[in-house]
Amino acid sequence: MITRAAVVPHPPLLVPELVAGAAAETAPVRAATVAAAGKLPGPWVAVAVDVGGPATFVPPLTGTFLGYGVDVPVTLGGDGRPDPRIPLPVLITAWLRERCAVEVSRVELVPPDLAPADCVEFGRELAGQDCGLLVLGDGSTRHGPRSPGANDDRSGPFDEHVHALLAAADTAGLLALDPGLARELGAQGRAAWQVLAGVPGPWRCASAEFFAPFGVGYHVAVWERP
């Protein structure tokens, strides 16, 4: 049974070498992300959203952040030449694994348009795993003028709502998130959060934080069994 889950973002800015000029500004979200992941028991099963999904990545596997500006190799376990085609959520999972010294069983990527009902089904399939569940997903990309997308005034209320749902371990509320609105706001994490909501409870939230250092919403939360 999954007894603990961590919700974390997966932006390249988590890797200090990729943001040398903004390491201090990004330090809070980095520290919170590593701390949340570090509370998960091993082995990990990670779930994230990617346009290449559905796809499964298992160790041994080595990747690199070269495509994001710096050749920082990371591994899910094992040795080998870095594969430059590894998707970002898998790279971040490997980066976190190295910092937490935990085994990763696999990384599951789901497509961005996965329907809530299918997210629930996938969450139920995962429920019987004896693992820590790492859920990777970013919030809206439209927070203010520094955002990579055009500013959208709906982003603030949307991510405030997501934060409140995560803080309350409100699975029904997460499943009620509108996929269309999430897509419009660039909140790619919607499907991954709804996979978590599909894992049968009961759950309680041990901690929940929210950051938006460069106009993108980053949620960090830890759920556990009461």
JSON list of C-alpha atoms in Angstrom, two decimals:
[
{"chain": "A", "resi": 1, "resn": "MET", "atom": "CA", "xyz": [0.00, 0.00, 0.00]},
{"chain": "A", "resi": 2, "resn": "ILE", "atom": "CA", "xyz": [1.13, 3.55, -0.72]},
{"chain": "A", "resi": 3, "resn": "THR", "atom": "CA", "xyz": [1.43, 5.19, 2.68]},
{"chain": "A", "resi": 4, "resn": "ARG", "atom": "CA", "xyz": [2.95, 8.52, 1.68]},
{"chain": "A", "resi": 5, "resn": "ALA", "atom": "CA", "xyz": [2.96, 10.72, -1.41]},
{"chain": "A", "resi": 6, "resn": "ALA", "atom": "CA", "xyz": [4.84, 13.89, -2.30]},
{"chain": "A", "resi": 7, "resn": "VAL", "atom": "CA", "xyz": [3.67, 16.48, -4.80]},
{"chain": "A", "resi": 8, "resn": "VAL", "atom": "CA", "xyz": [6.56, 18.42, -6.33]},
{"chain": "A", "resi": 9, "resn": "PRO", "atom": "CA", "xyz": [7.23, 20.55, -9.41]},
{"chain": "A", "resi": 10, "resn": "HIS", "atom": "CA", "xyz": [9.71, 19.59, -12.12]},
{"chain": "A", "resi": 11, "resn": "PRO", "atom": "CA", "xyz": [11.17, 22.79, -13.64]},
{"chain": "A", "resi": 12, "resn": "PRO", "atom": "CA", "xyz": [14.81, 22.92, -14.77]},
{"chain": "A", "resi": 13, "resn": "LEU", "atom": "CA", "xyz": [15.40, 25.72, -12.24]},
{"chain": "A", "resi": 14, "resn": "LEU", "atom": "CA", "xyz": [15.54, 23.09, -9.48]},
{"chain": "A", "resi": 15, "resn": "VAL", "atom": "CA", "xyz": [19.03, 22.23, -10.73]},
{"chain": "A", "resi": 16, "resn": "PRO", "atom": "CA", "xyz": [21.41, 24.96, -9.47]},
{"chain": "A", "resi": 17, "resn": "GLU", "atom": "CA", "xyz": [23.83, 24.56, -12.37]},
{"chain": "A", "resi": 18, "resn": "LEU", "atom": "CA", "xyz": [21.06, 25.55, -14.78]},
{"chain": "A", "resi": 19, "resn": "VAL", "atom": "CA", "xyz": [20.24, 28.83, -12.99]},
{"chain": "A", "resi": 20, "resn": "ALA", "atom": "CA", "xyz": [23.64, 30.08, -11.86]},
{"chain": "A", "resi": 21, "resn": "GLY", "atom": "CA", "xyz": [22.46, 33.69, -11.93]},
{"chain": "A", "resi": 22, "resn": "ALA", "atom": "CA", "xyz": [19.29, 32.97, -9.98]},
{"chain": "A", "resi": 23, "resn": "ALA", "atom": "CA", "xyz": [20.34, 30.25, -7.56]},
{"chain": "A", "resi": 24, "resn": "ALA", "atom": "CA", "xyz": [19.36, 32.34, -4.52]},
{"chain": "A", "resi": 25, "resn": "GLU", "atom": "CA", "xyz": [15.96, 33.30, -5.92]},
{"chain": "A", "resi": 26, "resn": "THR", "atom": "CA", "xyz": [15.13, 29.68, -6.70]},
{"chain": "A", "resi": 27, "resn": "ALA", "atom": "CA", "xyz": [16.56, 28.25, -3.46]},
{"chain": "A", "resi": 28, "resn": "PRO", "atom": "CA", "xyz": [13.24, 28.15, -1.53]},
{"chain": "A", "resi": 29, "resn": "VAL", "atom": "CA", "xyz": [11.40, 26.01, -4.07]},
{"chain": "A", "resi": 30, "resn": "ARG", "atom": "CA", "xyz": [14.46, 23.80, -4.49]},
{"chain": "A", "resi": 31, "resn": "ALA", "atom": "CA", "xyz": [14.82, 23.23, -0.76]},
{"chain": "A", "resi": 32, "resn": "ALA", "atom": "CA", "xyz": [11.12, 22.54, -0.30]},
{"chain": "A", "resi": 33, "resn": "THR", "atom": "CA", "xyz": [11.08, 20.09, -3.20]},
{"chain": "A", "resi": 34, "resn": "VAL", "atom": "CA", "xyz": [14.06, 18.10, -1.97]},
{"chain": "A", "resi": 35, "resn": "ALA", "atom": "CA", "xyz": [12.69, 18.08, 1.59]},
{"chain": "A", "resi": 36, "resn": "ALA", "atom": "CA", "xyz": [9.29, 16.78, 0.45]},
{"chain": "A", "resi": 37, "resn": "ALA", "atom": "CA", "xyz": [10.81, 14.07, -1.73]},
{"chain": "A", "resi": 38, "resn": "GLY", "atom": "CA", "xyz": [13.11, 13.12, 1.11]},
{"chain": "A", "resi": 39, "resn": "LYS", "atom": "CA", "xyz": [10.12, 12.20, 3.28]},
{"chain": "A", "resi": 40, "resn": "LEU", "atom": "CA", "xyz": [9.05, 9.45, 0.89]},
{"chain": "A", "resi": 41, "resn": "PRO", "atom": "CA", "xyz": [9.92, 5.84, 1.69]},
{"chain": "A", "resi": 42, "resn": "GLY", "atom": "CA", "xyz": [11.60, 3.83, -1.01]},
{"chain": "A", "resi": 43, "resn": "PRO", "atom": "CA", "xyz": [11.32, 2.54, -3.53]},
{"chain": "A", "resi": 44, "resn": "TRP", "atom": "CA", "xyz": [9.67, 5.38, -5.43]},
{"chain": "A", "resi": 45, "resn": "VAL", "atom": "CA", "xyz": [7.12, 5.18, -8.18]},
{"chain": "A", "resi": 46, "resn": "ALA", "atom": "CA", "xyz": [6.91, 8.55, -9.90]},
{"chain": "A", "resi": 47, "resn": "VAL", "atom": "CA", "xyz": [3.98, 9.89, -11.92]},
{"chain": "A", "resi": 48, "resn": "ALA", "atom": "CA", "xyz": [4.24, 12.93, -14.17]},
{"chain": "A", "resi": 49, "resn": "VAL", "atom": "CA", "xyz": [2.69, 14.50, -17.23]},
{"chain": "A", "resi": 50, "resn": "ASP", "atom": "CA", "xyz": [4.43, 14.63, -20.59]},
{"chain": "A", "resi": 51, "resn": "VAL", "atom": "CA", "xyz": [3.36, 14.85, -24.23]},
{"chain": "A", "resi": 52, "resn": "GLY", "atom": "CA", "xyz": [5.24, 11.58, -24.79]},
{"chain": "A", "resi": 53, "resn": "GLY", "atom": "CA", "xyz": [2.91, 9.72, -22.42]},
{"chain": "A", "resi": 54, "resn": "PRO", "atom": "CA", "xyz": [1.76, 7.15, -21.80]},
{"chain": "A", "resi": 55, "resn": "ALA", "atom": "CA", "xyz": [5.29, 5.85, -21.27]},
{"chain": "A", "resi": 56, "resn": "THR", "atom": "CA", "xyz": [7.23, 4.01, -18.58]},
{"chain": "A", "resi": 57, "resn": "PHE", "atom": "CA", "xyz": [10.90, 4.57, -17.70]},
{"chain": "A", "resi": 58, "resn": "VAL", "atom": "CA", "xyz": [12.77, 2.08, -15.53]},
{"chain": "A", "resi": 59, "resn": "PRO", "atom": "CA", "xyz": [16.38, 1.78, -14.31]},
{"chain": "A", "resi": 60, "resn": "PRO", "atom": "CA", "xyz": [19.07, 1.39, -15.40]},
{"chain": "A", "resi": 61, "resn": "LEU", "atom": "CA", "xyz": [18.75, 4.75, -17.12]},
{"chain": "A", "resi": 62, "resn": "THR", "atom": "CA", "xyz": [21.05, 7.77, -17.39]},
{"chain": "A", "resi": 63, "resn": "GLY", "atom": "CA", "xyz": [20.14, 11.19, -18.75]},
{"chain": "A", "resi": 64, "resn": "THR", "atom": "CA", "xyz": [21.57, 14.69, -18.94]},
{"chain": "A", "resi": 65, "resn": "PHE", "atom": "CA", "xyz": [20.33, 18.27, -18.64]},
{"chain": "A", "resi": 66, "resn": "LEU", "atom": "CA", "xyz": [22.47, 19.28, -21.62]},
{"chain": "A", "resi": 67, "resn": "GLY", "atom": "CA", "xyz": [19.32, 20.18, -23.52]},
{"chain": "A", "resi": 68, "resn": "TYR", "atom": "CA", "xyz": [18.61, 22.78, -20.83]},
{"chain": "A", "resi": 69, "resn": "GLY", "atom": "CA", "xyz": [21.99, 24.42, -21.06]},
{"chain": "A", "resi": 70, "resn": "VAL", "atom": "CA", "xyz": [24.44, 22.46, -18.91]},
{"chain": "A", "resi": 71, "resn": "ASP", "atom": "CA", "xyz": [25.66, 18.87, -19.12]},
{"chain": "A", "resi": 72, "resn": "VAL", "atom": "CA", "xyz": [24.56, 17.66, -15.69]},
{"chain": "A", "resi": 73, "resn": "PRO", "atom": "CA", "xyz": [24.24, 13.85, -15.83]},
{"chain": "A", "resi": 74, "resn": "VAL", "atom": "CA", "xyz": [21.68, 12.09, -13.64]},
{"chain": "A", "resi": 75, "resn": "THR", "atom": "CA", "xyz": [20.65, 8.48, -13.28]},
{"chain": "A", "resi": 76, "resn": "LEU", "atom": "CA", "xyz": [17.68, 6.43, -12.13]},
{"chain": "A", "resi": 77, "resn": "GLY", "atom": "CA", "xyz": [20.22, 3.74, -11.28]},
{"chain": "A", "resi": 78, "resn": "GLY", "atom": "CA", "xyz": [22.94, 1.89, -13.10]},
{"chain": "A", "resi": 79, "resn": "ASP", "atom": "CA", "xyz": [25.66, 3.12, -15.41]},
{"chain": "A", "resi": 80, "resn": "GLY", "atom": "CA", "xyz": [25.59, 4.00, -19.06]},
{"chain": "A", "resi": 81, "resn": "ARG", "atom": "CA", "xyz": [25.90, 6.79, -21.57]},
{"chain": "A", "resi": 82, "resn": "PRO", "atom": "CA", "xyz": [23.47, 9.66, -20.95]},
{"chain": "A", "resi": 83, "resn": "ASP", "atom": "CA", "xyz": [20.48, 9.59, -23.27]},
{"chain": "A", "resi": 84, "resn": "PRO", "atom": "CA", "xyz": [19.72, 13.18, -24.39]},
{"chain": "A", "resi": 85, "resn": "ARG", "atom": "CA", "xyz": [16.10, 12.27, -25.21]},
{"chain": "A", "resi": 86, "resn": "ILE", "atom": "CA", "xyz": [14.98, 11.60, -21.62]},
{"chain": "A", "resi": 87, "resn": "PRO", "atom": "CA", "xyz": [11.93, 13.78, -20.78]},
{"chain": "A", "resi": 88, "resn": "LEU", "atom": "CA", "xyz": [12.29, 16.50, -18.16]},
{"chain": "A", "resi": 89, "resn": "PRO", "atom": "CA", "xyz": [10.10, 14.87, -15.45]},
{"chain": "A", "resi": 90, "resn": "VAL", "atom": "CA", "xyz": [12.26, 11.74, -15.63]},
{"chain": "A", "resi": 91, "resn": "LEU", "atom": "CA", "xyz": [15.43, 13.83, -15.36]},
{"chain": "A", "resi": 92, "resn": "ILE", "atom": "CA", "xyz": [14.08, 15.65, -12.30]},
{"chain": "A", "resi": 93, "resn": "THR", "atom": "CA", "xyz": [13.04, 12.35, -10.71]},
{"chain": "A", "resi": 94, "resn": "ALA", "atom": "CA", "xyz": [16.59, 11.08, -11.21]},
{"chain": "A", "resi": 95, "resn": "TRP", "atom": "CA", "xyz": [18.03, 14.33, -9.81]},
{"chain": "A", "resi": 96, "resn": "LEU", "atom": "CA", "xyz": [15.84, 14.03, -6.71]},
{"chain": "A", "resi": 97, "resn": "ARG", "atom": "CA", "xyz": [16.68, 10.34, -6.34]},
{"chain": "A", "resi": 98, "resn": "GLU", "atom": "CA", "xyz": [20.36, 11.16, -6.16]},
{"chain": "A", "resi": 99, "resn": "ARG", "atom": "CA", "xyz": [19.80, 13.77, -3.47]},
{"chain": "A", "resi": 100, "resn": "CYS", "atom": "CA", "xyz": [17.54, 11.52, -1.41]},
{"chain": "A", "resi": 101, "resn": "ALA", "atom": "CA", "xyz": [19.57, 8.31, -1.95]},
{"chain": "A", "resi": 102, "resn": "VAL", "atom": "CA", "xyz": [16.44, 6.30, -2.71]},
{"chain": "A", "resi": 103, "resn": "GLU", "atom": "CA", "xyz": [15.73, 3.57, -5.23]},
{"chain": "A", "resi": 104, "resn": "VAL", "atom": "CA", "xyz": [13.28, 4.35, -8.06]},
{"chain": "A", "resi": 105, "resn": "SER", "atom": "CA", "xyz": [11.20, 1.48, -9.39]},
{"chain": "A", "resi": 106, "resn": "ARG", "atom": "CA", "xyz": [9.84, 3.36, -12.38]},
{"chain": "A", "resi": 107, "resn": "VAL", "atom": "CA", "xyz": [8.57, 6.68, -13.73]},
{"chain": "A", "resi": 108, "resn": "GLU", "atom": "CA", "xyz": [5.13, 6.69, -15.32]},
{"chain": "A", "resi": 109, "resn": "LEU", "atom": "CA", "xyz": [4.32, 9.48, -17.78]},
{"chain": "A", "resi": 110, "resn": "VAL", "atom": "CA", "xyz": [0.68, 10.22, -18.56]},
{"chain": "A", "resi": 111, "resn": "PRO", "atom": "CA", "xyz": [-0.54, 12.45, -21.41]},
{"chain": "A", "resi": 112, "resn": "PRO", "atom": "CA", "xyz": [-1.61, 16.03, -20.62]},
{"chain": "A", "resi": 113, "resn": "ASP", "atom": "CA", "xyz": [-5.16, 15.40, -21.83]},
{"chain": "A", "resi": 114, "resn": "LEU", "atom": "CA", "xyz": [-5.79, 12.30, -19.70]},
{"chain": "A", "resi": 115, "resn": "ALA", "atom": "CA", "xyz": [-9.42, 12.48, -18.57]},
{"chain": "A", "resi": 116, "resn": "PRO", "atom": "CA", "xyz": [-10.15, 12.65, -14.83]},
{"chain": "A", "resi": 117, "resn": "ALA", "atom": "CA", "xyz": [-11.88, 9.26, -14.90]},
{"chain": "A", "resi": 118, "resn": "ASP", "atom": "CA", "xyz": [-8.78, 7.70, -16.47]},
{"chain": "A", "resi": 119, "resn": "CYS", "atom": "CA", "xyz": [-6.59, 9.43, -13.87]},
{"chain": "A", "resi": 120, "resn": "VAL", "atom": "CA", "xyz": [-8.69, 7.81, -11.14]},
{"chain": "A", "resi": 121, "resn": "GLU", "atom": "CA", "xyz": [-8.38, 4.41, -12.77]},
{"chain": "A", "resi": 122, "resn": "PHE", "atom": "CA", "xyz": [-4.61, 4.76, -12.98]},
{"chain": "A", "resi": 123, "resn": "GLY", "atom": "CA", "xyz": [-4.42, 5.92, -9.36]},
{"chain": "A", "resi": 124, "resn": "ARG", "atom": "CA", "xyz": [-6.36, 2.86, -8.26]},
{"chain": "A", "resi": 125, "resn": "GLU", "atom": "CA", "xyz": [-3.98, 0.64, -10.23]},
{"chain": "A", "resi": 126, "resn": "LEU", "atom": "CA", "xyz": [-1.06, 2.18, -8.36]},
{"chain": "A", "resi": 127, "resn": "ALA", "atom": "CA", "xyz": [-2.72, 1.92, -4.95]},
{"chain": "A", "resi": 128, "resn": "GLY", "atom": "CA", "xyz": [-1.52, -1.60, -4.20]},
{"chain": "A", "resi": 129, "resn": "GLN", "atom": "CA", "xyz": [2.14, -0.75, -4.73]},
{"chain": "A", "resi": 130, "resn": "ASP", "atom": "CA", "xyz": [4.42, -0.88, -1.70]},
{"chain": "A", "resi": 131, "resn": "CYS", "atom": "CA", "xyz": [6.25, 2.36, -2.48]},
{"chain": "A", "resi": 132, "resn": "GLY", "atom": "CA", "xyz": [6.50, 6.07, -1.98]},
{"chain": "A", "resi": 133, "resn": "LEU", "atom": "CA", "xyz": [4.53, 7.95, -4.64]},
{"chain": "A", "resi": 134, "resn": "LEU", "atom": "CA", "xyz": [6.28, 10.95, -6.20]},
{"chain": "A", "resi": 135, "resn": "VAL", "atom": "CA", "xyz": [3.82, 13.15, -8.11]},
{"chain": "A", "resi": 136, "resn": "LEU", "atom": "CA", "xyz": [5.46, 15.70, -10.39]},
{"chain": "A", "resi": 137, "resn": "GLY", "atom": "CA", "xyz": [3.54, 18.58, -11.94]},
{"chain": "A", "resi": 138, "resn": "ASP", "atom": "CA", "xyz": [3.67, 22.34, -12.35]},
{"chain": "A", "resi": 139, "resn": "GLY", "atom": "CA", "xyz": [0.90, 24.87, -11.86]},
{"chain": "A", "resi": 140, "resn": "SER", "atom": "CA", "xyz": [-0.10, 27.73, -14.14]},
{"chain": "A", "resi": 141, "resn": "THR", "atom": "CA", "xyz": [2.52, 29.32, -16.38]},
{"chain": "A", "resi": 142, "resn": "ARG", "atom": "CA", "xyz": [0.63, 32.63, -16.50]},
{"chain": "A", "resi": 143, "resn": "HIS", "atom": "CA", "xyz": [1.37, 34.42, -13.23]},
{"chain": "A", "resi": 144, "resn": "GLY", "atom": "CA", "xyz": [2.19, 38.03, -14.07]},
{"chain": "A", "resi": 145, "resn": "PRO", "atom": "CA", "xyz": [4.55, 39.75, -16.51]},
{"chain": "A", "resi": 146, "resn": "ARG", "atom": "CA", "xyz": [7.52, 37.48, -15.74]},
{"chain": "A", "resi": 147, "resn": "SER", "atom": "CA", "xyz": [5.61, 34.37, -16.77]},
{"chain": "A", "resi": 148, "resn": "PRO", "atom": "CA", "xyz": [6.58, 32.38, -19.87]},
{"chain": "A", "resi": 149, "resn": "GLY", "atom": "CA", "xyz": [2.97, 32.61, -21.03]},
{"chain": "A", "resi": 150, "resn": "ALA", "atom": "CA", "xyz": [0.82, 35.71, -21.31]},
{"chain": "A", "resi": 151, "resn": "ASN", "atom": "CA", "xyz": [-0.46, 36.91, -17.96]},
{"chain": "A", "resi": 152, "resn": "ASP", "atom": "CA", "xyz": [-3.89, 35.55, -17.07]},
{"chain": "A", "resi": 153, "resn": "ASP", "atom": "CA", "xyz": [-5.74, 36.89, -14.03]},
{"chain": "A", "resi": 154, "resn": "ARG", "atom": "CA", "xyz": [-7.33, 33.48, -13.51]},
{"chain": "A", "resi": 155, "resn": "SER", "atom": "CA", "xyz": [-3.95, 31.97, -12.64]},
{"chain": "A", "resi": 156, "resn": "GLY", "atom": "CA", "xyz": [-3.85, 33.34, -9.11]},
{"chain": "A", "resi": 157, "resn": "PRO", "atom": "CA", "xyz": [-7.25, 31.99, -8.06]},
{"chain": "A", "resi": 158, "resn": "PHE", "atom": "CA", "xyz": [-6.59, 28.70, -9.82]},
{"chain": "A", "resi": 159, "resn": "ASP", "atom": "CA", "xyz": [-3.32, 27.96, -8.03]},
{"chain": "A", "resi": 160, "resn": "GLU", "atom": "CA", "xyz": [-4.67, 29.28, -4.74]},
{"chain": "A", "resi": 161, "resn": "HIS", "atom": "CA", "xyz": [-7.48, 26.75, -5.12]},
{"chain": "A", "resi": 162, "resn": "VAL", "atom": "CA", "xyz": [-5.07, 23.92, -5.95]},
{"chain": "A", "resi": 163, "resn": "HIS", "atom": "CA", "xyz": [-2.93, 24.84, -2.95]},
{"chain": "A", "resi": 164, "resn": "ALA", "atom": "CA", "xyz": [-5.98, 24.75, -0.68]},
{"chain": "A", "resi": 165, "resn": "LEU", "atom": "CA", "xyz": [-7.04, 21.36, -2.08]},
{"chain": "A", "resi": 166, "resn": "LEU", "atom": "CA", "xyz": [-3.58, 19.89, -1.55]},
{"chain": "A", "resi": 167, "resn": "ALA", "atom": "CA", "xyz": [-3.40, 21.35, 1.97]},
{"chain": "A", "resi": 168, "resn": "ALA", "atom": "CA", "xyz": [-6.74, 19.73, 2.80]},
{"chain": "A", "resi": 169, "resn": "ALA", "atom": "CA", "xyz": [-5.90, 16.43, 1.02]},
{"chain": "A", "resi": 170, "resn": "ASP", "atom": "CA", "xyz": [-9.19, 17.02, -0.80]},
{"chain": "A", "resi": 171, "resn": "THR", "atom": "CA", "xyz": [-9.30, 14.28, -3.43]},
{"chain": "A", "resi": 172, "resn": "ALA", "atom": "CA", "xyz": [-12.82, 15.12, -4.57]},
{"chain": "A", "resi": 173, "resn": "GLY", "atom": "CA", "xyz": [-11.81, 18.73, -5.11]},
{"chain": "A", "resi": 174, "resn": "LEU", "atom": "CA", "xyz": [-8.74, 17.76, -7.11]},
{"chain": "A", "resi": 175, "resn": "LEU", "atom": "CA", "xyz": [-10.86, 15.51, -9.30]},
{"chain": "A", "resi": 176, "resn": "ALA", "atom": "CA", "xyz": [-13.24, 18.40, -9.92]},
{"chain": "A", "resi": 177, "resn": "LEU", "atom": "CA", "xyz": [-10.48, 20.55, -11.46]},
{"chain": "A", "resi": 178, "resn": "ASP", "atom": "CA", "xyz": [-11.47, 21.53, -14.99]},
{"chain": "A", "resi": 179, "resn": "PRO", "atom": "CA", "xyz": [-9.02, 20.05, -17.55]},
{"chain": "A", "resi": 180, "resn": "GLY", "atom": "CA", "xyz": [-9.94, 22.78, -20.03]},
{"chain": "A", "resi": 181, "resn": "LEU", "atom": "CA", "xyz": [-9.16, 25.61, -17.62]},
{"chain": "A", "resi": 182, "resn": "ALA", "atom": "CA", "xyz": [-5.94, 23.92, -16.54]},
{"chain": "A", "resi": 183, "resn": "ARG", "atom": "CA", "xyz": [-4.89, 23.62, -20.18]},
{"chain": "A", "resi": 184, "resn": "GLU", "atom": "CA", "xyz": [-5.66, 27.29, -20.86]},
{"chain": "A", "resi": 185, "resn": "LEU", "atom": "CA", "xyz": [-3.56, 28.31, -17.85]},
{"chain": "A", "resi": 186, "resn": "GLY", "atom": "CA", "xyz": [-0.67, 25.98, -18.75]},
{"chain": "A", "resi": 187, "resn": "ALA", "atom": "CA", "xyz": [-1.13, 23.96, -15.54]},
{"chain": "A", "resi": 188, "resn": "GLN", "atom": "CA", "xyz": [0.36, 20.74, -16.82]},
{"chain": "A", "resi": 189, "resn": "GLY", "atom": "CA", "xyz": [0.28, 19.10, -13.40]},
{"chain": "A", "resi": 190, "resn": "ARG", "atom": "CA", "xyz": [-3.50, 18.67, -13.45]},
{"chain": "A", "resi": 191, "resn": "ALA", "atom": "CA", "xyz": [-3.50, 15.07, -14.66]},
{"chain": "A", "resi": 192, "resn": "ALA", "atom": "CA", "xyz": [-0.75, 13.99, -12.23]},
{"chain": "A", "resi": 193, "resn": "TRP", "atom": "CA", "xyz": [-2.60, 15.56, -9.28]},
{"chain": "A", "resi": 194, "resn": "GLN", "atom": "CA", "xyz": [-5.76, 13.74, -10.33]},
{"chain": "A", "resi": 195, "resn": "VAL", "atom": "CA", "xyz": [-3.87, 10.43, -10.49]},
{"chain": "A", "resi": 196, "resn": "LEU", "atom": "CA", "xyz": [-2.91, 11.06, -6.85]},
{"chain": "A", "resi": 197, "resn": "ALA", "atom": "CA", "xyz": [-6.55, 11.84, -6.07]},
{"chain": "A", "resi": 198, "resn": "GLY", "atom": "CA", "xyz": [-7.47, 8.46, -7.54]},
{"chain": "A", "resi": 199, "resn": "VAL", "atom": "CA", "xyz": [-5.36, 6.58, -4.99]},
{"chain": "A", "resi": 200, "resn": "PRO", "atom": "CA", "xyz": [-7.92, 5.55, -2.34]},
{"chain": "A", "resi": 201, "resn": "GLY", "atom": "CA", "xyz": [-7.58, 7.27, 1.02]},
{"chain": "A", "resi": 202, "resn": "PRO", "atom": "CA", "xyz": [-7.96, 8.27, 3.70]},
{"chain": "A", "resi": 203, "resn": "TRP", "atom": "CA", "xyz": [-5.25, 10.90, 3.42]},
{"chain": "A", "resi": 204, "resn": "ARG", "atom": "CA", "xyz": [-4.07, 13.83, 5.49]},
{"chain": "A", "resi": 205, "resn": "CYS", "atom": "CA", "xyz": [-1.71, 16.60, 4.42]},
{"chain": "A", "resi": 206, "resn": "ALA", "atom": "CA", "xyz": [1.47, 16.88, 6.46]},
{"chain": "A", "resi": 207, "resn": "SER", "atom": "CA", "xyz": [2.67, 20.03, 4.68]},
{"chain": "A", "resi": 208, "resn": "ALA", "atom": "CA", "xyz": [1.82, 22.20, 1.68]},
{"chain": "A", "resi": 209, "resn": "GLU", "atom": "CA", "xyz": [3.65, 25.15, 0.12]},
{"chain": "A", "resi": 210, "resn": "PHE", "atom": "CA", "xyz": [3.31, 27.26, -3.02]},
{"chain": "A", "resi": 211, "resn": "PHE", "atom": "CA", "xyz": [5.91, 29.23, -4.98]},
{"chain": "A", "resi": 212, "resn": "ALA", "atom": "CA", "xyz": [5.88, 31.30, -8.18]},
{"chain": "A", "resi": 213, "resn": "PRO", "atom": "CA", "xyz": [9.41, 32.70, -8.59]},
{"chain": "A", "resi": 214, "resn": "PHE", "atom": "CA", "xyz": [9.28, 33.36, -12.34]},
{"chain": "A", "resi": 215, "resn": "GLY", "atom": "CA", "xyz": [5.59, 33.55, -13.06]},
{"chain": "A", "resi": 216, "resn": "VAL", "atom": "CA", "xyz": [5.00, 29.78, -12.88]},
{"chain": "A", "resi": 217, "resn": "GLY", "atom": "CA", "xyz": [3.14, 28.13, -10.02]},
{"chain": "A", "resi": 218, "resn": "TYR", "atom": "CA", "xyz": [4.99, 25.38, -8.13]},
{"chain": "A", "resi": 219, "resn": "HIS", "atom": "CA", "xyz": [3.15, 23.24, -5.59]},
{"chain": "A", "resi": 220, "resn": "VAL", "atom": "CA", "xyz": [4.93, 21.18, -2.94]},
{"chain": "A", "resi": 221, "resn": "ALA", "atom": "CA", "xyz": [2.95, 18.95, -0.59]},
{"chain": "A", "resi": 222, "resn": "VAL", "atom": "CA", "xyz": [3.30, 15.76, 1.44]},
{"chain": "A", "resi": 223, "resn": "TRP", "atom": "CA", "xyz": [0.34, 13.47, 2.03]},
{"chain": "A", "resi": 224, "resn": "GLU", "atom": "CA", "xyz": [0.28, 10.57, 4.46]},
{"chain": "A", "resi": 225, "resn": "ARG", "atom": "CA", "xyz": [-2.14, 8.11, 5.99]},
{"chain": "A", "resi": 226, "resn": "PRO", "atom": "CA", "xyz": [-3.81, 9.41, 9.16]}
]
